[in-house]
Tab-separated table of C-alpha atoms in Angstrom:
chain	number	residue	atom	x	y	z
A	17	MET	CA	0.637	17.536	1.871
A	18	PHE	CA	3.094	15.231	0.137
A	19	PHE	CA	5.961	13.582	1.995
A	20	ASN	CA	8.213	14.667	-0.878
A	21	SER	CA	7.199	18.344	-0.716
A	22	PHE	CA	8.912	21.459	0.613
A	23	GLU	CA	5.992	21.989	3.009
A	24	PHE	CA	6.603	18.612	4.673
A	25	LEU	CA	10.291	19.458	4.966
A	26	LEU	CA	9.265	22.342	7.238
A	27	PHE	CA	6.277	20.613	8.837
A	28	LEU	CA	8.057	17.517	10.187
A	29	PRO	CA	10.910	19.191	12.137
A	30	LEU	CA	8.510	21.747	13.626
A	31	VAL	CA	6.116	19.057	14.881
A	32	PHE	CA	9.018	16.855	16.037
A	33	LEU	CA	10.684	19.606	18.095
A	34	THR	CA	7.397	20.729	19.663
A	35	TYR	CA	6.420	17.131	20.438
A	36	TRP	CA	9.653	16.153	22.219
A	37	PHE	CA	10.999	19.404	23.641
A	38	VAL	CA	7.891	21.418	24.519
A	39	LEU	CA	5.196	18.844	25.297
A	40	LYS	CA	7.274	15.835	26.395
A	41	LYS	CA	5.820	15.815	29.942
A	42	SER	CA	2.193	15.444	28.879
A	43	ILE	CA	0.788	12.494	26.909
A	44	GLY	CA	-2.478	14.366	26.441
A	45	LEU	CA	-0.810	17.416	24.931
A	46	GLN	CA	1.379	15.246	22.706
A	47	ASN	CA	-1.717	13.425	21.447
A	48	ALA	CA	-3.458	16.747	20.872
A	49	LEU	CA	-0.451	17.982	18.878
A	50	VAL	CA	-0.432	14.802	16.786
A	51	LEU	CA	-4.146	15.254	16.108
A	52	VAL	CA	-3.823	18.919	15.090
A	53	ALA	CA	-0.760	18.135	12.965
A	54	SER	CA	-2.585	15.210	11.325
A	55	TYR	CA	-5.628	17.329	10.463
A	56	LEU	CA	-3.347	20.048	9.068
A	57	PHE	CA	-1.432	17.436	7.044
A	58	TYR	CA	-4.645	15.900	5.691
A	59	GLY	CA	-6.524	19.157	5.152
A	60	TRP	CA	-3.630	20.569	3.138
A	61	TRP	CA	-5.125	18.909	0.029
A	62	ASP	CA	-8.698	20.035	0.634
A	63	TYR	CA	-10.135	21.118	3.992
A	64	ARG	CA	-13.482	19.550	3.025
A	65	PHE	CA	-11.909	16.092	3.375
A	66	LEU	CA	-11.668	16.724	7.117
A	67	PHE	CA	-15.442	16.571	7.571
A	68	LEU	CA	-15.522	12.944	6.425
A	69	ILE	CA	-12.694	11.727	8.634
A	70	ILE	CA	-14.118	13.602	11.647
A	71	LEU	CA	-17.544	12.065	10.974
A	72	SER	CA	-16.107	8.531	10.819
A	73	THR	CA	-14.068	9.188	13.957
A	74	LEU	CA	-17.041	10.523	15.935
A	75	ILE	CA	-19.371	7.675	14.935
A	76	ASP	CA	-16.888	4.902	15.696
A	77	TYR	CA	-15.906	6.484	19.003
A	78	ILE	CA	-19.573	6.509	20.068
A	79	VAL	CA	-20.157	3.002	18.690
A	80	GLY	CA	-17.192	1.687	20.682
A	81	LEU	CA	-18.656	3.039	23.918
A	82	LYS	CA	-22.136	1.746	23.062
A	83	LEU	CA	-20.811	-1.731	22.292
A	84	VAL	CA	-19.276	-2.172	25.735
A	85	LYS	CA	-22.432	-0.907	27.439
A	86	SER	CA	-24.770	-3.140	25.452
A	87	GLN	CA	-25.899	-6.198	27.393
A	88	LYS	CA	-27.667	-8.057	24.607
A	89	LEU	CA	-26.104	-9.522	21.475
A	90	ALA	CA	-28.796	-7.920	19.317
A	91	GLN	CA	-27.824	-4.491	20.639
A	92	LYS	CA	-24.144	-5.141	19.933
A	93	LYS	CA	-24.966	-6.232	16.387
A	94	PHE	CA	-27.057	-3.095	15.895
A	95	TRP	CA	-24.210	-0.762	16.869
A	96	LEU	CA	-21.681	-2.712	14.839
A	97	ALA	CA	-24.020	-2.489	11.850
A	98	ILE	CA	-24.177	1.292	12.309
A	99	SER	CA	-20.389	1.502	12.083
A	100	ILE	CA	-20.149	-0.786	9.046
A	101	ILE	CA	-23.020	0.867	7.158
A	102	VAL	CA	-21.778	4.424	7.746
A	103	ASN	CA	-18.136	3.712	6.948
A	104	LEU	CA	-18.711	1.502	3.926
A	105	GLY	CA	-21.575	3.767	2.857
A	106	LEU	CA	-19.296	6.808	2.720
A	107	LEU	CA	-16.638	4.763	0.938
A	108	GLY	CA	-19.224	3.466	-1.526
A	109	ILE	CA	-20.643	6.888	-2.347
A	110	PHE	CA	-17.352	8.680	-2.814
A	111	LYS	CA	-15.422	5.863	-4.465
A	112	TYR	CA	-17.868	3.492	-6.167
A	113	TYR	CA	-21.131	5.317	-6.920
A	114	ASN	CA	-20.142	6.362	-10.444
A	115	PHE	CA	-18.713	2.898	-11.156
A	116	PHE	CA	-21.979	1.161	-10.302
A	117	VAL	CA	-24.078	3.675	-12.214
A	118	ASP	CA	-21.894	3.471	-15.323
A	119	SER	CA	-21.766	-0.347	-15.165
A	120	TRP	CA	-25.570	-0.483	-14.838
A	121	MET	CA	-26.005	1.766	-17.857
A	122	ASP	CA	-23.487	-0.261	-19.888
A	123	ALA	CA	-25.306	-3.511	-19.013
A	124	TRP	CA	-28.622	-2.121	-20.287
A	125	GLY	CA	-26.825	-0.725	-23.318
A	126	LEU	CA	-25.720	-4.222	-24.288
A	127	LEU	CA	-29.407	-5.192	-24.353
A	128	GLY	CA	-30.215	-2.320	-26.660
A	129	PHE	CA	-31.654	0.073	-24.092
A	130	LYS	CA	-30.360	3.599	-23.607
A	131	ILE	CA	-30.550	4.812	-20.042
A	132	HIS	CA	-29.580	8.303	-18.993
A	133	SER	CA	-28.437	8.728	-15.439
A	134	THR	CA	-26.655	11.301	-13.349
A	135	THR	CA	-23.217	10.653	-11.942
A	136	LEU	CA	-21.692	12.634	-9.110
A	137	SER	CA	-18.973	15.151	-9.818
A	138	ILE	CA	-17.044	14.527	-6.631
A	139	ILE	CA	-13.397	14.335	-5.667
A	140	LEU	CA	-12.247	11.050	-4.162
A	141	PRO	CA	-11.060	11.936	-0.632
A	142	VAL	CA	-7.389	11.059	-0.264
A	143	GLY	CA	-6.779	7.952	1.849
A	144	ILE	CA	-10.466	7.167	2.471
A	145	SER	CA	-9.925	3.457	1.753
A	146	PHE	CA	-7.170	3.335	4.358
A	147	TYR	CA	-8.692	5.184	7.292
A	148	THR	CA	-12.080	3.516	6.709
A	149	PHE	CA	-10.544	0.086	7.260
A	150	GLN	CA	-8.576	1.409	10.219
A	151	THR	CA	-11.694	2.662	12.028
A	152	LEU	CA	-13.599	-0.514	11.164
A	153	SER	CA	-10.888	-2.617	12.790
A	154	TYR	CA	-11.595	-0.736	16.025
A	155	THR	CA	-15.353	-1.348	16.165
A	156	ILE	CA	-15.041	-4.963	14.986
A	157	ASP	CA	-12.383	-5.773	17.588
A	158	VAL	CA	-14.415	-4.077	20.339
A	159	TYR	CA	-17.436	-6.112	19.231
A	160	ARG	CA	-15.377	-9.319	19.343
A	161	GLY	CA	-14.093	-8.488	22.815
A	162	LYS	CA	-10.467	-8.214	21.680
A	163	LEU	CA	-10.209	-4.559	22.661
A	164	LYS	CA	-11.662	-2.287	25.301
A	165	PRO	CA	-13.002	0.989	23.901
A	166	THR	CA	-11.051	4.068	24.853
A	167	SER	CA	-12.680	6.924	26.705
A	168	SER	CA	-10.156	9.413	25.336
A	169	PHE	CA	-11.635	11.032	22.244
A	170	ILE	CA	-8.359	12.855	21.525
A	171	ALA	CA	-6.325	9.631	21.598
A	172	PHE	CA	-8.854	7.821	19.423
A	173	SER	CA	-8.996	10.709	16.936
A	174	ALA	CA	-5.203	10.803	16.774
A	175	TYR	CA	-5.162	7.036	16.116
A	176	VAL	CA	-7.586	7.375	13.190
A	177	ALA	CA	-5.842	10.414	11.669
A	178	PHE	CA	-2.201	9.638	12.559
A	179	PHE	CA	-0.499	11.601	9.793
A	180	PRO	CA	2.472	9.326	8.935
A	181	GLN	CA	0.225	6.491	7.751
A	182	LEU	CA	-3.100	8.264	7.237
A	183	VAL	CA	-3.058	8.577	3.459
A	184	ALA	CA	-1.610	5.277	2.237
A	185	GLY	CA	-1.037	3.014	5.198
A	186	PRO	CA	0.098	0.766	6.646
A	187	ILE	CA	-3.477	0.027	7.771
A	188	GLU	CA	-2.948	-0.275	11.506
A	189	ARG	CA	-5.161	-2.319	13.813
A	190	ALA	CA	-6.623	-0.570	16.821
A	191	THR	CA	-5.273	-3.386	19.005
A	192	SER	CA	-1.742	-2.457	17.963
A	193	LEU	CA	-1.601	1.315	17.437
A	194	LEU	CA	-4.287	2.749	19.728
A	195	PRO	CA	-2.683	1.518	23.001
A	196	GLN	CA	0.506	3.361	22.001
A	197	PHE	CA	-1.397	6.645	22.313
A	198	LEU	CA	-2.378	5.812	25.888
A	199	VAL	CA	1.102	5.290	27.357
A	200	LYS	CA	3.980	7.689	27.872
A	201	ARG	CA	6.473	7.729	25.020
A	202	LYS	CA	10.171	8.144	25.700
A	203	PHE	CA	12.585	9.494	23.119
A	204	ASP	CA	14.903	6.713	21.962
A	205	VAL	CA	17.956	7.823	19.988
A	206	ARG	CA	18.414	4.401	18.396
A	207	GLU	CA	14.767	4.177	17.295
A	208	ALA	CA	14.925	7.697	15.919
A	209	SER	CA	18.125	6.810	14.059
A	210	LEU	CA	16.506	3.710	12.545
A	211	GLY	CA	13.498	5.822	11.648
A	212	ALA	CA	15.670	8.387	9.862
A	213	ARG	CA	17.391	5.602	7.919
A	214	GLN	CA	14.076	4.149	6.870
A	215	ILE	CA	12.828	7.585	5.788
A	216	LEU	CA	15.978	8.040	3.703
A	217	TYR	CA	15.473	4.714	1.956
A	218	GLY	CA	11.791	5.484	1.430
A	219	PHE	CA	12.670	8.740	-0.328
A	220	PHE	CA	15.229	6.858	-2.440
A	221	LYS	CA	12.557	4.363	-3.517
A	222	LYS	CA	10.055	7.092	-4.368
A	223	ILE	CA	12.178	9.871	-5.891
A	224	VAL	CA	15.048	7.940	-7.440
A	225	ILE	CA	13.342	4.706	-8.470
A	226	ALA	CA	9.589	5.259	-8.903
A	227	ASP	CA	9.722	8.818	-10.253
A	228	ASN	CA	12.568	8.046	-12.651
A	229	VAL	CA	10.863	5.058	-14.288
A	230	ALA	CA	7.405	6.694	-14.327
A	231	PRO	CA	7.933	8.688	-17.591
A	232	TYR	CA	8.941	5.504	-19.441
A	233	VAL	CA	5.984	3.591	-18.048
A	234	ASN	CA	3.555	6.377	-18.935
A	235	ASP	CA	4.934	6.626	-22.461
A	236	ILE	CA	4.885	2.884	-23.163
A	237	PHE	CA	1.379	2.318	-21.810
A	238	ALA	CA	-0.010	5.425	-23.537
A	239	ASN	CA	1.524	4.485	-26.915
A	240	ASN	CA	1.661	0.710	-26.661
A	241	GLU	CA	0.470	0.257	-30.279
A	242	ASN	CA	3.696	1.915	-31.499
A	243	TYR	CA	6.117	-0.272	-29.568
A	244	SER	CA	7.593	-3.696	-30.173
A	245	SER	CA	7.170	-6.699	-27.896
A	246	PRO	CA	10.487	-6.291	-26.027
A	247	ILE	CA	9.650	-2.652	-25.205
A	248	LEU	CA	6.165	-3.654	-24.017
A	249	ILE	CA	7.745	-6.289	-21.771
A	250	ILE	CA	10.139	-3.653	-20.421
A	251	GLY	CA	7.144	-1.394	-19.790
A	252	ALA	CA	5.401	-4.049	-17.686
A	253	ILE	CA	8.576	-4.723	-15.684
A	254	LEU	CA	9.197	-1.018	-15.142
A	255	PHE	CA	5.653	-0.538	-13.868
A	256	ALA	CA	6.188	-3.387	-11.400
A	257	ILE	CA	9.283	-1.547	-10.196
A	258	GLN	CA	7.489	1.816	-10.163
A	259	ILE	CA	4.523	0.724	-8.071
A	260	TYR	CA	6.728	-1.127	-5.609
A	261	GLY	CA	9.163	1.768	-5.258
A	262	ASP	CA	6.299	4.240	-4.938
A	263	PHE	CA	4.107	2.329	-2.484
A	264	SER	CA	6.761	0.664	-0.342
A	265	GLY	CA	8.639	3.975	-0.370
A	266	TYR	CA	5.592	5.657	1.170
A	267	SER	CA	5.339	2.881	3.765
A	268	ASP	CA	9.008	3.257	4.683
A	269	ILE	CA	8.647	7.018	5.125
A	270	ALA	CA	5.488	6.477	7.203
A	271	ILE	CA	7.058	3.813	9.428
A	272	GLY	CA	10.254	5.838	9.831
A	273	THR	CA	8.348	9.035	10.658
A	274	ALA	CA	6.243	7.202	13.251
A	275	ARG	CA	9.463	5.931	14.842
A	276	LEU	CA	10.639	9.524	15.271
A	277	PHE	CA	7.594	10.106	17.501
A	278	GLY	CA	7.959	6.879	19.490
A	279	PHE	CA	5.368	4.793	17.615
A	280	LYS	CA	5.853	1.399	15.988
A	281	LEU	CA	3.917	0.586	12.822
A	282	MET	CA	3.734	-2.813	11.196
A	283	THR	CA	6.033	-3.775	8.323
A	284	ASN	CA	4.093	-3.456	5.072
A	285	PHE	CA	6.520	-4.966	2.549
A	286	LYS	CA	9.127	-7.714	2.836
A	287	ALA	CA	11.003	-7.992	-0.477
A	288	PRO	CA	7.917	-9.264	-2.371
A	289	TYR	CA	9.647	-9.548	-5.749
A	290	PHE	CA	11.948	-12.250	-4.382
A	291	SER	CA	8.963	-14.474	-3.542
A	292	ARG	CA	9.074	-18.113	-4.655
A	293	ASN	CA	5.357	-18.451	-5.379
A	294	ILE	CA	2.236	-16.288	-5.394
A	295	GLY	CA	1.296	-17.360	-1.871
A	296	GLU	CA	4.585	-16.010	-0.543
A	297	PHE	CA	4.178	-12.865	-2.642
A	298	TRP	CA	0.933	-12.027	-0.843
A	299	ARG	CA	2.577	-12.608	2.531
A	300	ARG	CA	5.192	-10.039	1.550
A	301	TRP	CA	3.165	-7.467	-0.453
A	302	HIS	CA	0.937	-4.826	1.218
A	303	ILE	CA	0.900	-6.964	4.353
A	304	SER	CA	-1.389	-4.652	6.310
A	305	LEU	CA	-4.149	-4.969	3.694
A	306	SER	CA	-3.792	-8.705	3.017
A	307	THR	CA	-3.869	-9.530	6.736
A	308	TRP	CA	-6.842	-7.156	7.227
A	309	PHE	CA	-8.835	-9.020	4.582
A	310	ARG	CA	-7.692	-12.339	6.042
A	311	ASP	CA	-8.881	-11.516	9.566
A	312	TYR	CA	-12.042	-9.526	8.830
A	313	VAL	CA	-13.311	-11.109	5.603
A	314	TYR	CA	-11.587	-14.386	4.667
A	315	ILE	CA	-11.789	-16.148	8.041
A	316	PRO	CA	-15.377	-14.993	8.786
A	317	ILE	CA	-16.649	-16.396	5.449
A	318	GLY	CA	-15.013	-19.757	6.132
A	319	GLY	CA	-11.344	-19.335	5.321
A	320	SER	CA	-9.625	-22.633	4.639
A	321	ARG	CA	-12.386	-24.595	6.356
A	322	GLY	CA	-14.946	-26.674	4.490
A	323	SER	CA	-14.668	-28.511	1.187
A	324	ARG	CA	-12.118	-27.757	-1.512
A	325	LEU	CA	-14.804	-25.997	-3.535
A	326	GLN	CA	-15.677	-23.756	-0.581
A	327	GLN	CA	-12.001	-22.965	-0.040
A	328	PHE	CA	-11.595	-22.015	-3.710
A	329	ARG	CA	-14.705	-19.846	-3.468
A	330	ASN	CA	-13.361	-18.047	-0.401
A	331	VAL	CA	-10.007	-17.403	-2.088
A	332	ALA	CA	-11.747	-16.027	-5.178
A	333	ILE	CA	-13.923	-13.736	-3.036
A	334	ILE	CA	-11.011	-12.357	-1.065
A	335	PHE	CA	-8.877	-11.602	-4.120
A	336	ILE	CA	-11.727	-10.056	-6.113
A	337	VAL	CA	-12.754	-7.896	-3.127
A	338	SER	CA	-9.114	-6.890	-2.684
A	339	GLY	CA	-8.952	-5.898	-6.333
A	340	PHE	CA	-12.160	-3.887	-6.027
A	341	TRP	CA	-10.792	-2.137	-2.925
A	342	HIS	CA	-8.015	-0.731	-5.098
A	343	GLY	CA	-10.294	1.144	-7.437
A	344	ALA	CA	-13.639	1.518	-9.175
A	345	ASN	CA	-12.602	-0.066	-12.445
A	346	TRP	CA	-13.032	-3.515	-13.957
A	347	THR	CA	-9.272	-3.659	-14.463
A	348	PHE	CA	-8.724	-3.915	-10.697
A	349	ILE	CA	-11.386	-6.600	-10.338
A	350	PHE	CA	-9.793	-8.585	-13.157
A	351	TRP	CA	-6.372	-8.110	-11.542
A	352	GLY	CA	-7.704	-9.562	-8.298
A	353	ALA	CA	-9.414	-12.460	-10.100
A	354	LEU	CA	-6.187	-13.220	-11.966
A	355	HIS	CA	-4.267	-13.488	-8.695
A	356	ALA	CA	-6.984	-15.838	-7.433
A	357	LEU	CA	-6.351	-18.051	-10.480
A	358	PHE	CA	-2.629	-17.996	-9.695
A	359	PHE	CA	-3.275	-18.864	-6.033
A	360	ILE	CA	-5.912	-21.608	-6.285
A	361	PRO	CA	-3.534	-24.260	-7.781
A	362	LEU	CA	-1.219	-23.697	-4.807
A	363	LEU	CA	-4.154	-24.289	-2.478
A	364	PHE	CA	-5.182	-27.411	-4.404
A	365	PHE	CA	-1.698	-28.944	-4.081
A	366	ASN	CA	-1.191	-27.651	-0.494
A	367	GLN	CA	1.663	-25.404	-1.605
A	368	ASN	CA	0.180	-22.077	-0.490
A	369	ARG	CA	2.055	-22.115	2.846
A	370	LYS	CA	5.216	-23.728	1.535
A	371	TYR	CA	7.513	-20.711	1.715
A	372	THR	CA	7.211	-18.994	5.081
A	373	GLY	CA	10.888	-18.746	5.990
A	374	ASP	CA	13.794	-16.633	4.839
A	375	ILE	CA	14.812	-16.364	1.208
A	376	ALA	CA	18.194	-17.974	0.464
A	377	SER	CA	18.821	-18.160	4.191
A	378	GLY	CA	22.499	-18.020	5.099
A	379	ARG	CA	23.568	-17.670	1.454
A	380	LEU	CA	24.588	-14.668	-0.612
A	381	LEU	CA	22.843	-15.985	-3.732
A	382	PRO	CA	19.802	-18.239	-4.242
A	383	SER	CA	20.116	-21.758	-5.589
A	384	VAL	CA	19.301	-22.310	-9.280
A	385	ARG	CA	15.943	-23.834	-8.382
A	386	GLU	CA	15.145	-20.997	-5.995
A	387	GLY	CA	16.182	-18.444	-8.609
A	388	LEU	CA	13.908	-19.995	-11.226
A	389	LYS	CA	10.974	-19.904	-8.805
A	390	ILE	CA	11.645	-16.240	-8.047
A	391	ILE	CA	11.796	-15.378	-11.758
A	392	SER	CA	8.630	-17.322	-12.640
A	393	THR	CA	6.692	-15.690	-9.793
A	394	PHE	CA	7.914	-12.255	-10.859
A	395	ILE	CA	6.728	-12.929	-14.426
A	396	LEU	CA	3.235	-13.814	-13.188
A	397	VAL	CA	3.113	-10.693	-11.022
A	398	CYS	CA	4.278	-8.454	-13.889
A	399	PHE	CA	1.673	-9.971	-16.208
A	400	ALA	CA	-1.080	-9.186	-13.703
A	401	TRP	CA	0.267	-5.644	-13.204
A	402	ILE	CA	-0.616	-4.893	-16.847
A	403	PHE	CA	-4.311	-5.031	-15.915
A	404	PHE	CA	-3.675	-2.893	-12.841
A	405	ARG	CA	-1.918	-0.175	-14.873
A	406	ALA	CA	-4.041	-0.152	-18.032
A	407	ASP	CA	-6.896	2.326	-18.450
A	408	SER	CA	-9.459	-0.361	-19.317
A	409	LEU	CA	-9.786	-4.075	-19.956
A	410	ALA	CA	-9.675	-3.386	-23.695
A	411	HIS	CA	-6.407	-1.506	-23.211
A	412	SER	CA	-5.030	-4.407	-21.130
A	413	PHE	CA	-5.798	-7.029	-23.782
A	414	GLU	CA	-4.448	-4.769	-26.520
A	415	TYR	CA	-1.191	-4.357	-24.591
A	416	ILE	CA	-0.869	-8.119	-24.014
A	417	ALA	CA	-1.704	-8.860	-27.643
A	418	GLY	CA	1.132	-6.537	-28.619
A	419	ILE	CA	3.554	-8.549	-26.498
A	420	PHE	CA	2.595	-11.842	-28.162
A	421	THR	CA	2.423	-10.551	-31.746
A	422	LEU	CA	5.314	-12.103	-33.673
A	423	GLU	CA	5.640	-9.120	-35.993
A	424	ASN	CA	6.471	-6.979	-32.982
A	425	PHE	CA	9.753	-8.831	-32.408
A	426	SER	CA	11.462	-6.575	-34.933
A	427	ASN	CA	13.082	-3.155	-35.292
A	428	LEU	CA	15.955	-4.071	-33.001
A	429	SER	CA	17.803	-0.844	-33.745
A	430	PHE	CA	14.923	1.130	-32.223
A	431	GLU	CA	14.878	-1.138	-29.171
A	432	GLN	CA	18.603	-0.699	-28.677
A	433	ALA	CA	18.212	3.075	-28.875
A	434	TYR	CA	15.366	2.991	-26.346
A	435	ILE	CA	17.316	0.765	-23.969
A	436	ALA	CA	20.305	3.133	-24.258
A	437	ASP	CA	18.021	5.972	-23.185
A	438	VAL	CA	17.005	3.998	-20.078
A	439	ARG	CA	20.623	3.178	-19.209
A	440	PRO	CA	21.104	5.890	-16.525
A	441	VAL	CA	17.971	4.665	-14.738
A	442	PHE	CA	19.250	1.108	-15.075
A	443	CYS	CA	22.265	2.020	-12.893
A	444	TYR	CA	19.894	3.143	-10.150
A	445	LEU	CA	17.920	-0.090	-10.517
A	446	VAL	CA	21.056	-2.195	-10.020
A	447	LEU	CA	21.770	-0.312	-6.783
A	448	PHE	CA	18.125	-0.644	-5.737
A	449	PHE	CA	17.863	-4.395	-6.263
A	450	SER	CA	21.237	-4.935	-4.600
A	451	ILE	CA	19.977	-3.173	-1.471
A	452	GLU	CA	16.666	-5.038	-1.664
A	453	TRP	CA	18.443	-8.389	-1.882
A	454	LEU	CA	20.780	-7.657	1.034
A	455	SER	CA	17.740	-6.510	3.061
A	456	ARG	CA	15.406	-9.332	1.979
A	457	ASN	CA	15.173	-11.018	5.372
A	458	ARG	CA	15.266	-7.867	7.513
A	459	ASP	CA	12.666	-5.340	8.634
A	460	VAL	CA	14.845	-2.327	7.819
A	461	PHE	CA	17.091	-1.688	4.884
A	462	VAL	CA	20.744	-2.532	4.424
A	463	GLY	CA	21.965	0.134	6.868
A	464	ARG	CA	21.385	-2.355	9.674
A	465	TYR	CA	23.097	-5.082	7.652
A	466	LEU	CA	26.229	-2.927	7.734
A	467	GLU	CA	26.033	-2.346	11.479
A	468	GLY	CA	29.593	-2.113	12.806
A	469	LYS	CA	30.995	-1.123	9.398
A	470	THR	CA	30.611	2.610	9.974
A	471	TRP	CA	32.463	3.951	6.936
A	472	MET	CA	30.656	1.610	4.549
A	473	ARG	CA	27.260	2.364	6.085
A	474	TYR	CA	27.735	6.108	5.736
A	475	LEU	CA	28.994	5.639	2.195
A	476	VAL	CA	25.679	3.961	1.363
A	477	TYR	CA	23.784	6.835	2.981
A	478	LEU	CA	25.821	9.354	0.997
A	479	VAL	CA	25.118	7.543	-2.282
A	480	LEU	CA	21.404	7.485	-1.508
A	481	ILE	CA	21.332	11.193	-0.599
A	482	LEU	CA	23.230	12.214	-3.737
A	483	SER	CA	20.934	10.046	-5.869
A	484	ILE	CA	17.889	11.727	-4.331
A	485	ILE	CA	19.300	15.228	-4.907
A	486	LEU	CA	20.093	14.434	-8.546
A	487	SER	CA	16.619	12.996	-9.116
A	488	ILE	CA	14.470	15.715	-7.504
A	489	LYS	CA	11.945	17.198	-9.924
A	490	ASN	CA	10.640	20.765	-9.920
A	491	GLU	CA	7.277	19.633	-8.594
A	492	ALA	CA	6.597	16.908	-6.041
A	493	GLN	CA	5.226	13.788	-7.735
A	494	SER	CA	2.102	12.272	-6.186
A	495	PHE	CA	2.179	8.771	-4.727
A	496	ILE	CA	0.278	6.181	-6.808
A	497	TYR	CA	-1.797	4.865	-3.891
A	498	PHE	CA	-3.209	8.305	-3.091
A	499	GLN	CA	-5.930	7.545	-5.657
A	500	PHE	CA	-6.978	4.411	-3.763
């Protein structure tokens, strides 16, 4: 079930009203409703997906109980290994099996050998990368003694399958979200209001921004050999806008929906395209994933400890693994490696933690120096996004070669005509980046910035709603991160 579908438009109010007005006196019944609703939401794509998430849930629930009962370290390690092997095994089979087989065959092909092998004709379960990491955080934290395992199977199942963030995050830690299922929730009008605002802005990002630029991105990347350098540059920038609007839009809808039910999810994006270097970008982009890798991979392998060479190695590992998490394609691995190359100089010169505060704090506009840093960082990010969006490495290099081919800086009349065609979307982008800038140092969008200015705040809401209505397509457009 898509957030931006007619089915969800009926599903959400029905679950909301039942949750607060029928079952409000019982935490257990509310959790049971959330679980049933989550399984219905997830199974709407394909009921067979439910078997995998139920299997992961059952195994990690049992492992959690076994970990606390185990007296010896060897026993604890055994049960933790069971959780890791099963979860990553399922992820590996459904997401990476064909990639490894095809890569193995290609490697032998380069040596002149022809190997015939069988690949699996399977559908990648929606959201498997997200809920796998969510369940792993539970068993790892129980193993580390940071969390006591829950005895409530319903609460634990609801935590794993919580429908607002099940499919594309944020990836919630068990230490943060699971305890919220074990205490009584009280309806808070202000929280619900903030949630509704965040949902509205999330739909604006997805439907008005991401879905409107998607056709241009698809056309430019599919026919890059026919376009001039300026159009190819526009294509890369538009994809950067598309993926941010699409993914952060999903996160906003998820966080806002969770608020309606009395749950607080972590912020997943904090104006990443206004970052002043790559280090700050990764503290602001897909925060739930980057902090997951930091705590469960980067720090355990050494983190920033050890020699400079070891630190560089750890950074390279974490970025490459992050790239591989995104998809079974060499383009994602290269994208991760490229960000490692961008990050390592910052680490070498101790600049990786330089920008941890607000952007242009207390000022309407950034300084010239700050603005130049923002622009240069955005250029690096857009360049890397080409590899993320392209179908293959060959396609990526072909696209980049087109940008830097001098002959392609011609045919200005065509470029002007193309830019004129994009002009209506450009108006939306101006509104979008204005809101993003005003909200850059806040957890929720500009509606809170206008607190106290009622007429202006509702004018913004009205503009967003009208923009969404005018941009709605006949069929709901899938979210990009559903394939990850």
